[in-house]
Amino acid sequence: MKKVLIFLPLTVLLFGCRGNTSGGAAAGGAAERQAQAVSIGIFIPGVMSGSPIYEMLAQGVRRAAEETTGVETTVVEGGYNQAEWESRVTSMAASGDYDLIVSSNPSLPAIAAAVSAKFPEQRFLLLDGELSGNPGIFTMRYNQREQAYMAGHIAALVAEASGPALAWIGLVAAQEYPAMNDSILPGYLDGARAVNPAFTVDFRVVGNWFDAERGAELAEEMIRGGVPVILPIAGGAGAGVLQAAAEAGAKVVWFDINGYDLRPGTVVGSAVLHQDRAAYEQTKRYLEGRLPFGSAELVGVVDGYVDFIEDDPLYIAAVSPEIRKAQSLLIERIRSRVLVLGE
Ligand code: RBF
């Protein structure tokens, strides 16, 4: 008994008493004495700069945290060496500093599961990834076939209108990964083929998420080969694709955020994820003790998390009324579930 009495205050001192609870916000005697402080660690698998998907993640979590008293957030950037991510997340869990670790990446569920085996009390909220059945992990994934289908559809419409070129559109990816190969690339191709079944995709890989120069080289090669419209999914390397396209008079479709104002007239489509909203809402759910750990949710256009930006004046200025009408019809068919795209 004596031992226990001594041990508790020590724990408070050493570990700041982050209650790793099974449900929502921190609970338990020690954490309650700390005015119910909740600490959320935001793990960025890469760097924030150049990757709006991560900027939206941090924004959403912070917004939820600011609306609740006693919630603090810390951003930990994992860097571009993917081999280091698991040890970085392990350190975060081992520190006991975070009631919840939030992240976003298709590779995070496997990493979190490995960390969870060593630190079963650690809770994870993971977006843009999928894993069900682990009581410490909640995931929310987007229907990226829908997102890419809308991107491919506008790319093909613009390509067809650009002249008697080949039925070709481009995709510059940072790397290959299951969501890219199984959802994004096929969705992009299918969206283009809905315009004209002759379309094919020129698919090229940068090799990392930051090399804008390499992104530009790949885009230049594609454009020289006759590709009039390119979709970059390459983090910071996408800036190079945009630059090269603008210089050559080619067009670009943007992914994840509204990109029209990055290069007005060059960017002819924006197929977006409302990841800021997802991060905000799911963090709120956690703070209210309602996040269903152990489950995996999939959301898309109908749920309002995947979208195509049609009302931006820069889109209206860049794209003809006929093309906008055809794109609108497609989006309406997806929204009204006339067209259902499995993920
Ligand atoms: N997307 C980014 O925008 N920036 C990144 O640094 C980044 N790193 C990734 C690393 C891995 C291992 C994987 C599988 C995906 C990565 N993504 C990154 C892609 C991201 O998950 C998503 O597919 C794209 O943002 C398109 O929505």
mmCIF file of C-alpha atoms and ligand atoms in Angstrom:
data_model
loop_
_atom_site.group_PDB
_atom_site.id
_atom_site.type_symbol
_atom_site.label_atom_id
_atom_site.label_comp_id
_atom_site.label_asym_id
_atom_site.label_seq_id
_atom_site.Cartn_x
_atom_site.Cartn_y
_atom_site.Cartn_z
ATOM 1 C CA MET A 1 0.000 0.000 0.000
ATOM 2 C CA LYS A 2 2.772 2.364 0.967
ATOM 3 C CA LYS A 3 4.543 1.575 -2.253
ATOM 4 C CA VAL A 4 1.471 2.540 -4.253
ATOM 5 C CA LEU A 5 1.152 5.839 -2.458
ATOM 6 C CA ILE A 6 4.717 6.709 -3.272
ATOM 7 C CA PHE A 7 4.470 5.499 -6.826
ATOM 8 C CA LEU A 8 1.486 7.609 -7.839
ATOM 9 C CA PRO A 9 2.984 11.052 -7.213
ATOM 10 C CA LEU A 10 6.175 9.897 -8.887
ATOM 11 C CA THR A 11 4.226 8.931 -11.955
ATOM 12 C CA VAL A 12 2.659 12.371 -11.946
ATOM 13 C CA LEU A 13 6.088 13.944 -11.843
ATOM 14 C CA LEU A 14 7.763 11.745 -14.385
ATOM 15 C CA PHE A 15 5.093 11.265 -16.957
ATOM 16 C CA GLY A 16 2.907 14.315 -16.568
ATOM 17 C CA CYS A 17 0.073 11.861 -16.169
ATOM 18 C CA ARG A 18 -1.250 11.401 -19.604
ATOM 19 C CA GLY A 19 -4.079 9.000 -19.043
ATOM 20 C CA ASN A 20 -4.126 6.647 -21.993
ATOM 21 C CA THR A 21 -7.768 5.862 -21.796
ATOM 22 C CA SER A 22 -9.747 3.366 -23.774
ATOM 23 C CA GLY A 23 -12.555 5.715 -24.666
ATOM 24 C CA GLY A 24 -12.432 9.403 -25.462
ATOM 25 C CA ALA A 25 -10.564 12.152 -23.657
ATOM 26 C CA ALA A 26 -8.136 11.545 -20.858
ATOM 27 C CA ALA A 27 -9.771 10.354 -17.717
ATOM 28 C CA GLY A 28 -8.624 8.615 -14.583
ATOM 29 C CA GLY A 29 -7.589 10.017 -11.216
ATOM 30 C CA ALA A 30 -4.247 11.520 -12.115
ATOM 31 C CA ALA A 31 -5.344 13.184 -15.312
ATOM 32 C CA GLU A 32 -8.403 14.619 -13.589
ATOM 33 C CA ARG A 33 -6.153 16.316 -11.077
ATOM 34 C CA GLN A 34 -4.490 17.988 -14.042
ATOM 35 C CA ALA A 35 -7.725 19.765 -14.981
ATOM 36 C CA GLN A 36 -8.426 17.071 -17.567
ATOM 37 C CA ALA A 37 -5.635 18.216 -19.858
ATOM 38 C CA VAL A 38 -5.635 16.286 -23.101
ATOM 39 C CA SER A 39 -2.587 16.109 -25.301
ATOM 40 C CA ILE A 40 -2.778 15.298 -28.999
ATOM 41 C CA GLY A 41 0.299 14.494 -31.080
ATOM 42 C CA ILE A 42 -0.002 15.127 -34.807
ATOM 43 C CA PHE A 43 2.431 12.943 -36.724
ATOM 44 C CA ILE A 44 3.236 14.218 -40.224
ATOM 45 C CA PRO A 45 4.559 11.389 -42.444
ATOM 46 C CA GLY A 46 6.776 13.666 -44.503
ATOM 47 C CA VAL A 47 6.870 17.442 -44.095
ATOM 48 C CA MET A 48 3.987 19.887 -44.014
ATOM 49 C CA SER A 49 5.350 22.303 -46.592
ATOM 50 C CA GLY A 50 4.192 21.434 -50.114
ATOM 51 C CA SER A 51 1.700 18.812 -48.927
ATOM 52 C CA PRO A 52 -1.695 20.382 -48.293
ATOM 53 C CA ILE A 53 -3.084 17.027 -47.212
ATOM 54 C CA TYR A 54 -0.896 17.379 -44.105
ATOM 55 C CA GLU A 55 -1.566 21.087 -43.652
ATOM 56 C CA MET A 56 -5.287 20.333 -43.657
ATOM 57 C CA LEU A 57 -4.733 17.576 -41.093
ATOM 58 C CA ALA A 58 -2.978 19.891 -38.651
ATOM 59 C CA GLN A 59 -5.479 22.726 -39.235
ATOM 60 C CA GLY A 60 -8.474 20.523 -38.535
ATOM 61 C CA VAL A 61 -7.043 18.988 -35.366
ATOM 62 C CA ARG A 62 -5.958 22.397 -34.062
ATOM 63 C CA ARG A 63 -9.378 23.915 -34.721
ATOM 64 C CA ALA A 64 -11.060 21.167 -32.706
ATOM 65 C CA ALA A 65 -8.476 21.549 -29.943
ATOM 66 C CA GLU A 66 -8.958 25.324 -29.744
ATOM 67 C CA GLU A 67 -12.681 24.891 -29.244
ATOM 68 C CA THR A 68 -12.146 22.726 -26.171
ATOM 69 C CA THR A 69 -10.420 23.947 -23.042
ATOM 70 C CA GLY A 70 -7.370 22.095 -21.851
ATOM 71 C CA VAL A 71 -6.454 20.458 -25.141
ATOM 72 C CA GLU A 72 -2.958 20.906 -26.443
ATOM 73 C CA THR A 73 -1.524 19.806 -29.774
ATOM 74 C CA THR A 74 2.029 19.103 -30.869
ATOM 75 C CA VAL A 75 3.157 18.553 -34.444
ATOM 76 C CA VAL A 76 5.919 16.010 -35.045
ATOM 77 C CA GLU A 77 7.286 15.925 -38.593
ATOM 78 C CA GLY A 78 8.488 12.451 -39.576
ATOM 79 C CA GLY A 79 10.530 13.585 -42.594
ATOM 80 C CA TYR A 80 10.861 11.952 -45.999
ATOM 81 C CA ASN A 81 12.722 8.828 -44.880
ATOM 82 C CA GLN A 82 9.787 6.451 -44.632
ATOM 83 C CA ALA A 83 11.984 3.812 -42.967
ATOM 84 C CA GLU A 84 12.188 6.070 -39.905
ATOM 85 C CA TRP A 85 8.468 6.606 -39.432
ATOM 86 C CA GLU A 86 7.817 3.573 -37.275
ATOM 87 C CA SER A 87 10.563 4.446 -34.805
ATOM 88 C CA ARG A 88 9.326 8.051 -34.657
ATOM 89 C CA VAL A 89 5.786 6.913 -33.868
ATOM 90 C CA THR A 90 7.142 4.366 -31.384
ATOM 91 C CA SER A 91 8.968 7.173 -29.566
ATOM 92 C CA MET A 92 5.797 9.225 -29.465
ATOM 93 C CA ALA A 93 3.870 6.337 -27.929
ATOM 94 C CA ALA A 94 6.712 5.407 -25.572
ATOM 95 C CA SER A 95 6.918 8.965 -24.251
ATOM 96 C CA GLY A 96 3.408 8.625 -22.847
ATOM 97 C CA ASP A 97 2.962 12.274 -23.770
ATOM 98 C CA TYR A 98 -0.040 11.862 -26.040
ATOM 99 C CA ASP A 99 -3.525 10.668 -25.253
ATOM 100 C CA LEU A 100 -4.109 10.501 -28.974
ATOM 101 C CA ILE A 101 -1.784 10.318 -31.966
ATOM 102 C CA VAL A 102 -3.353 11.670 -35.157
ATOM 103 C CA SER A 103 -1.899 11.082 -38.601
ATOM 104 C CA SER A 104 -2.763 10.725 -42.263
ATOM 105 C CA ASN A 105 -1.235 8.290 -44.707
ATOM 106 C CA PRO A 106 -2.063 4.905 -46.225
ATOM 107 C CA SER A 107 1.049 3.420 -44.603
ATOM 108 C CA LEU A 108 0.192 4.577 -41.086
ATOM 109 C CA PRO A 109 -2.315 1.875 -40.097
ATOM 110 C CA ALA A 110 0.343 -0.854 -40.368
ATOM 111 C CA ILE A 111 2.835 1.279 -38.449
ATOM 112 C CA ALA A 112 0.275 2.123 -35.759
ATOM 113 C CA ALA A 113 -0.681 -1.545 -35.452
ATOM 114 C CA ALA A 114 2.961 -2.481 -34.833
ATOM 115 C CA VAL A 115 3.325 0.301 -32.259
ATOM 116 C CA SER A 116 0.006 -0.644 -30.711
ATOM 117 C CA ALA A 117 1.267 -4.186 -30.090
ATOM 118 C CA LYS A 118 3.950 -2.690 -27.825
ATOM 119 C CA PHE A 119 1.842 0.134 -26.362
ATOM 120 C CA PRO A 120 -1.738 -1.171 -26.339
ATOM 121 C CA GLU A 121 -3.045 1.841 -24.379
ATOM 122 C CA GLN A 122 -2.022 4.298 -27.094
ATOM 123 C CA ARG A 123 -4.945 5.569 -29.177
ATOM 124 C CA PHE A 124 -4.645 6.474 -32.875
ATOM 125 C CA LEU A 125 -6.865 8.485 -35.221
ATOM 126 C CA LEU A 126 -5.692 7.883 -38.783
ATOM 127 C CA LEU A 127 -7.029 9.521 -41.928
ATOM 128 C CA ASP A 128 -6.282 8.476 -45.524
ATOM 129 C CA GLY A 129 -5.682 4.890 -44.438
ATOM 130 C CA GLU A 130 -7.650 1.823 -43.462
ATOM 131 C CA LEU A 131 -7.550 -0.779 -40.712
ATOM 132 C CA SER A 132 -10.396 -2.297 -38.749
ATOM 133 C CA GLY A 133 -10.404 -4.556 -35.714
ATOM 134 C CA ASN A 134 -7.614 -2.974 -33.665
ATOM 135 C CA PRO A 135 -9.191 -1.537 -30.483
ATOM 136 C CA GLY A 136 -6.601 1.237 -30.330
ATOM 137 C CA ILE A 137 -7.035 2.497 -33.890
ATOM 138 C CA PHE A 138 -9.763 4.359 -35.773
ATOM 139 C CA THR A 139 -9.324 5.004 -39.498
ATOM 140 C CA MET A 140 -11.138 7.102 -42.079
ATOM 141 C CA ARG A 141 -10.318 6.632 -45.732
ATOM 142 C CA TYR A 142 -11.536 8.599 -48.744
ATOM 143 C CA ASN A 143 -13.030 7.197 -51.904
ATOM 144 C CA GLN A 144 -10.136 8.227 -54.120
ATOM 145 C CA ARG A 145 -11.540 6.446 -57.140
ATOM 146 C CA GLU A 146 -14.226 9.122 -57.158
ATOM 147 C CA GLN A 147 -11.689 11.891 -56.660
ATOM 148 C CA ALA A 148 -9.474 10.605 -59.475
ATOM 149 C CA TYR A 149 -12.431 9.868 -61.765
ATOM 150 C CA MET A 150 -13.518 13.515 -61.595
ATOM 151 C CA ALA A 151 -9.903 14.561 -62.263
ATOM 152 C CA GLY A 152 -9.618 12.235 -65.283
ATOM 153 C CA HIS A 153 -12.951 13.411 -66.649
ATOM 154 C CA ILE A 154 -12.016 17.100 -66.662
ATOM 155 C CA ALA A 155 -8.506 16.280 -67.945
ATOM 156 C CA ALA A 156 -9.950 14.388 -70.924
ATOM 157 C CA LEU A 157 -12.513 17.075 -71.694
ATOM 158 C CA VAL A 158 -9.816 19.745 -71.731
ATOM 159 C CA ALA A 159 -7.424 17.501 -73.704
ATOM 160 C CA GLU A 160 -10.039 16.831 -76.383
ATOM 161 C CA ALA A 161 -10.767 20.535 -76.723
ATOM 162 C CA SER A 162 -7.059 21.373 -77.020
ATOM 163 C CA GLY A 163 -6.809 20.052 -80.576
ATOM 164 C CA PRO A 164 -6.386 16.919 -82.616
ATOM 165 C CA ALA A 165 -3.738 15.532 -80.270
ATOM 166 C CA LEU A 166 -3.551 11.923 -79.148
ATOM 167 C CA ALA A 167 -6.160 10.802 -76.633
ATOM 168 C CA TRP A 168 -3.599 11.087 -73.855
ATOM 169 C CA ILE A 169 -3.490 12.573 -70.393
ATOM 170 C CA GLY A 170 -0.665 12.468 -67.870
ATOM 171 C CA LEU A 171 -0.239 11.527 -64.230
ATOM 172 C CA VAL A 172 2.979 12.361 -62.400
ATOM 173 C CA ALA A 173 3.077 10.411 -59.120
ATOM 174 C CA ALA A 174 5.693 10.751 -56.406
ATOM 175 C CA GLN A 175 5.739 7.013 -55.855
ATOM 176 C CA GLU A 176 3.669 3.903 -56.448
ATOM 177 C CA TYR A 177 1.535 2.683 -53.535
ATOM 178 C CA PRO A 178 -1.638 0.588 -53.300
ATOM 179 C CA ALA A 179 -4.054 3.553 -53.243
ATOM 180 C CA MET A 180 -2.278 4.978 -56.296
ATOM 181 C CA ASN A 181 -2.172 1.730 -58.279
ATOM 182 C CA ASP A 182 -5.544 0.324 -57.240
ATOM 183 C CA SER A 183 -7.760 3.422 -56.925
ATOM 184 C CA ILE A 184 -6.248 6.682 -58.170
ATOM 185 C CA LEU A 185 -4.661 5.608 -61.462
ATOM 186 C CA PRO A 186 -7.583 3.356 -62.526
ATOM 187 C CA GLY A 187 -10.099 6.018 -61.431
ATOM 188 C CA TYR A 188 -8.274 8.679 -63.450
ATOM 189 C CA LEU A 189 -8.235 6.435 -66.518
ATOM 190 C CA ASP A 190 -11.911 5.468 -66.150
ATOM 191 C CA GLY A 191 -12.924 9.123 -65.790
ATOM 192 C CA ALA A 192 -11.094 9.947 -69.036
ATOM 193 C CA ARG A 193 -12.605 6.946 -70.809
ATOM 194 C CA ALA A 194 -16.080 8.134 -69.840
ATOM 195 C CA VAL A 195 -15.317 11.082 -72.155
ATOM 196 C CA ASN A 196 -13.738 8.959 -74.879
ATOM 197 C CA PRO A 197 -12.845 5.245 -74.577
ATOM 198 C CA ALA A 198 -9.681 5.844 -76.619
ATOM 199 C CA PHE A 199 -7.924 7.672 -73.747
ATOM 200 C CA THR A 200 -4.768 6.288 -72.169
ATOM 201 C CA VAL A 201 -2.684 7.629 -69.300
ATOM 202 C CA ASP A 202 1.008 8.476 -69.495
ATOM 203 C CA PHE A 203 2.050 7.529 -65.949
ATOM 204 C CA ARG A 204 5.427 8.590 -64.570
ATOM 205 C CA VAL A 205 7.020 8.370 -61.137
ATOM 206 C CA VAL A 206 9.258 11.000 -59.505
ATOM 207 C CA GLY A 207 10.707 8.715 -56.816
ATOM 208 C CA ASN A 208 10.105 11.056 -53.869
ATOM 209 C CA TRP A 209 7.665 13.678 -52.563
ATOM 210 C CA PHE A 210 9.858 16.773 -52.863
ATOM 211 C CA ASP A 211 11.927 16.966 -56.057
ATOM 212 C CA ALA A 212 10.276 19.775 -58.052
ATOM 213 C CA GLU A 213 13.082 19.713 -60.635
ATOM 214 C CA ARG A 214 12.454 16.050 -61.426
ATOM 215 C CA GLY A 215 8.712 16.776 -61.501
ATOM 216 C CA ALA A 216 9.353 19.481 -64.096
ATOM 217 C CA GLU A 217 11.560 17.181 -66.213
ATOM 218 C CA LEU A 218 8.921 14.465 -66.293
ATOM 219 C CA ALA A 219 6.223 16.980 -67.206
ATOM 220 C CA GLU A 220 8.384 18.439 -70.002
ATOM 221 C CA GLU A 221 8.964 14.962 -71.460
ATOM 222 C CA MET A 222 5.265 14.234 -71.358
ATOM 223 C CA ILE A 223 4.314 17.528 -72.969
ATOM 224 C CA ARG A 224 6.905 17.014 -75.721
ATOM 225 C CA GLY A 225 5.313 13.622 -76.340
ATOM 226 C CA GLY A 226 1.936 15.257 -76.898
ATOM 227 C CA VAL A 227 0.287 15.112 -73.470
ATOM 228 C CA PRO A 228 -1.788 18.296 -73.071
ATOM 229 C CA VAL A 229 -3.074 17.857 -69.477
ATOM 230 C CA ILE A 230 -1.253 16.489 -66.424
ATOM 231 C CA LEU A 231 -2.341 15.532 -62.896
ATOM 232 C CA PRO A 232 0.500 15.730 -60.365
ATOM 233 C CA ILE A 233 0.176 13.738 -57.121
ATOM 234 C CA ALA A 234 3.649 14.375 -55.894
ATOM 235 C CA GLY A 235 3.682 16.685 -52.852
ATOM 236 C CA GLY A 236 6.361 19.351 -53.309
ATOM 237 C CA ALA A 237 7.375 17.896 -56.697
ATOM 238 C CA GLY A 238 3.993 19.001 -58.058
ATOM 239 C CA ALA A 239 5.203 22.609 -58.138
ATOM 240 C CA GLY A 240 7.696 21.589 -60.842
ATOM 241 C CA VAL A 241 4.963 19.985 -62.919
ATOM 242 C CA LEU A 242 2.916 23.167 -62.668
ATOM 243 C CA GLN A 243 5.835 25.373 -63.656
ATOM 244 C CA ALA A 244 6.736 23.202 -66.659
ATOM 245 C CA ALA A 245 3.121 23.064 -67.836
ATOM 246 C CA ALA A 246 2.663 26.825 -67.518
ATOM 247 C CA GLU A 247 5.831 27.445 -69.545
ATOM 248 C CA ALA A 248 4.797 25.008 -72.286
ATOM 249 C CA GLY A 249 1.166 26.101 -72.458
ATOM 250 C CA ALA A 250 -0.073 22.742 -71.165
ATOM 251 C CA LYS A 251 -2.773 22.355 -68.499
ATOM 252 C CA VAL A 252 -2.808 20.859 -65.027
ATOM 253 C CA VAL A 253 -5.487 19.284 -62.865
ATOM 254 C CA TRP A 254 -4.904 19.725 -59.119
ATOM 255 C CA PHE A 255 -5.577 17.165 -56.423
ATOM 256 C CA ASP A 256 -6.468 17.430 -52.702
ATOM 257 C CA ILE A 257 -6.957 21.235 -52.514
ATOM 258 C CA ASN A 258 -8.323 24.034 -54.677
ATOM 259 C CA GLY A 259 -5.354 24.822 -56.925
ATOM 260 C CA TYR A 260 -6.831 27.328 -59.397
ATOM 261 C CA ASP A 261 -5.033 30.320 -57.918
ATOM 262 C CA LEU A 262 -1.633 28.587 -57.998
ATOM 263 C CA ARG A 263 -1.467 29.247 -61.763
ATOM 264 C CA PRO A 264 -4.622 30.892 -63.061
ATOM 265 C CA GLY A 265 -5.423 29.635 -66.547
ATOM 266 C CA THR A 266 -3.085 26.649 -66.276
ATOM 267 C CA VAL A 267 -5.001 24.815 -63.562
ATOM 268 C CA VAL A 268 -8.235 23.591 -65.152
ATOM 269 C CA GLY A 269 -9.619 21.379 -62.392
ATOM 270 C CA SER A 270 -9.439 20.804 -58.640
ATOM 271 C CA ALA A 271 -10.541 17.409 -57.281
ATOM 272 C CA VAL A 272 -10.372 17.929 -53.553
ATOM 273 C CA LEU A 273 -10.526 16.186 -50.198
ATOM 274 C CA HIS A 274 -12.058 18.038 -47.267
ATOM 275 C CA GLN A 275 -9.435 16.583 -44.982
ATOM 276 C CA ASP A 276 -9.469 19.690 -42.748
ATOM 277 C CA ARG A 277 -13.116 19.012 -41.996
ATOM 278 C CA ALA A 278 -12.519 15.293 -41.492
ATOM 279 C CA ALA A 279 -9.665 16.011 -39.071
ATOM 280 C CA TYR A 280 -11.780 18.562 -37.201
ATOM 281 C CA GLU A 281 -14.838 16.344 -36.938
ATOM 282 C CA GLN A 282 -13.019 13.171 -35.965
ATOM 283 C CA THR A 283 -10.935 14.997 -33.346
ATOM 284 C CA LYS A 284 -14.167 16.438 -31.923
ATOM 285 C CA ARG A 285 -15.618 12.959 -31.837
ATOM 286 C CA TYR A 286 -12.581 11.775 -29.881
ATOM 287 C CA LEU A 287 -12.758 14.665 -27.431
ATOM 288 C CA GLU A 288 -16.427 13.895 -26.848
ATOM 289 C CA GLY A 289 -15.621 10.227 -26.242
ATOM 290 C CA ARG A 290 -17.520 9.114 -29.341
ATOM 291 C CA LEU A 291 -14.735 7.959 -31.673
ATOM 292 C CA PRO A 292 -15.404 4.278 -32.432
ATOM 293 C CA PHE A 293 -11.934 2.821 -32.026
ATOM 294 C CA GLY A 294 -11.582 -0.498 -33.795
ATOM 295 C CA SER A 295 -13.582 0.584 -36.809
ATOM 296 C CA ALA A 296 -12.730 1.860 -40.285
ATOM 297 C CA GLU A 297 -14.912 4.329 -42.170
ATOM 298 C CA LEU A 298 -14.916 5.087 -45.896
ATOM 299 C CA VAL A 299 -16.226 8.461 -47.090
ATOM 300 C CA GLY A 300 -16.695 10.015 -50.495
ATOM 301 C CA VAL A 301 -18.581 12.550 -52.594
ATOM 302 C CA VAL A 302 -22.006 11.742 -51.134
ATOM 303 C CA ASP A 303 -20.659 12.287 -47.611
ATOM 304 C CA GLY A 304 -19.205 15.662 -48.598
ATOM 305 C CA TYR A 305 -15.537 14.776 -48.086
ATOM 306 C CA VAL A 306 -14.556 14.334 -51.751
ATOM 307 C CA ASP A 307 -15.460 17.089 -54.167
ATOM 308 C CA PHE A 308 -14.690 18.968 -57.367
ATOM 309 C CA ILE A 309 -14.514 22.785 -57.152
ATOM 310 C CA GLU A 310 -16.811 24.251 -59.806
ATOM 311 C CA ASP A 311 -17.720 27.654 -58.372
ATOM 312 C CA ASP A 312 -14.276 29.267 -58.407
ATOM 313 C CA PRO A 313 -14.134 32.250 -60.800
ATOM 314 C CA LEU A 314 -10.707 31.073 -61.945
ATOM 315 C CA TYR A 315 -12.196 27.733 -63.043
ATOM 316 C CA ILE A 316 -14.994 29.547 -64.811
ATOM 317 C CA ALA A 317 -12.444 31.780 -66.561
ATOM 318 C CA ALA A 318 -10.105 28.908 -67.500
ATOM 319 C CA VAL A 319 -12.610 26.390 -68.880
ATOM 320 C CA SER A 320 -15.296 26.775 -71.564
ATOM 321 C CA PRO A 321 -19.001 26.665 -70.633
ATOM 322 C CA GLU A 322 -19.475 23.431 -72.635
ATOM 323 C CA ILE A 323 -16.735 21.645 -70.728
ATOM 324 C CA ARG A 324 -17.972 22.968 -67.385
ATOM 325 C CA LYS A 325 -21.466 21.736 -68.217
ATOM 326 C CA ALA A 326 -20.206 18.245 -69.072
ATOM 327 C CA GLN A 327 -18.172 18.148 -65.844
ATOM 328 C CA SER A 328 -21.164 19.368 -63.818
ATOM 329 C CA LEU A 329 -23.334 16.603 -65.219
ATOM 330 C CA LEU A 330 -20.786 14.026 -64.140
ATOM 331 C CA ILE A 331 -20.522 15.427 -60.614
ATOM 332 C CA GLU A 332 -24.299 15.512 -60.329
ATOM 333 C CA ARG A 333 -24.495 11.863 -61.378
ATOM 334 C CA ILE A 334 -22.040 10.931 -58.627
ATOM 335 C CA ARG A 335 -23.784 13.100 -55.995
ATOM 336 C CA SER A 336 -27.187 11.661 -56.804
ATOM 337 C CA ARG A 337 -25.780 8.115 -56.838
ATOM 338 C CA VAL A 338 -26.772 7.556 -60.462
ATOM 339 C CA LEU A 339 -23.081 6.788 -60.961
ATOM 340 C CA VAL A 340 -21.624 4.705 -58.131
ATOM 341 C CA LEU A 341 -17.859 4.254 -58.148
ATOM 342 C CA GLY A 342 -16.569 1.532 -55.845
ATOM 343 C CA GLU A 343 -13.361 2.592 -54.142
HETATM 344 N N1 RBF B 1 1.048 13.017 -50.210
HETATM 345 C C1 RBF B 1 1.546 14.241 -50.098
HETATM 346 O O1 RBF B 1 0.888 15.203 -50.508
HETATM 347 N N2 RBF B 1 2.767 14.458 -49.509
HETATM 348 C C2 RBF B 1 3.534 13.455 -49.038
HETATM 349 O O2 RBF B 1 4.637 13.696 -48.534
HETATM 350 C C3 RBF B 1 3.035 12.121 -49.148
HETATM 351 N N3 RBF B 1 3.741 11.053 -48.701
HETATM 352 C C4 RBF B 1 3.240 9.796 -48.882
HETATM 353 C C5 RBF B 1 3.978 8.690 -48.453
HETATM 354 C C6 RBF B 1 3.490 7.400 -48.603
HETATM 355 C C7 RBF B 1 4.304 6.215 -48.136
HETATM 356 C C8 RBF B 1 2.224 7.193 -49.194
HETATM 357 C C9 RBF B 1 1.665 5.806 -49.356
HETATM 358 C C10 RBF B 1 1.475 8.275 -49.624
HETATM 359 C C11 RBF B 1 1.971 9.585 -49.473
HETATM 360 N N4 RBF B 1 1.238 10.688 -49.906
HETATM 361 C C12 RBF B 1 1.756 11.953 -49.760
HETATM 362 C C13 RBF B 1 -0.001 10.531 -50.686
HETATM 363 C C14 RBF B 1 -1.273 10.764 -49.938
HETATM 364 O O3 RBF B 1 -1.458 9.682 -49.055
HETATM 365 C C15 RBF B 1 -2.456 10.838 -50.914
HETATM 366 O O4 RBF B 1 -2.542 9.640 -51.658
HETATM 367 C C16 RBF B 1 -2.315 11.962 -51.883
HETATM 368 O O5 RBF B 1 -2.178 13.176 -51.176
HETATM 369 C C17 RBF B 1 -3.541 12.064 -52.798
HETATM 370 O O6 RBF B 1 -4.704 12.303 -52.085
#
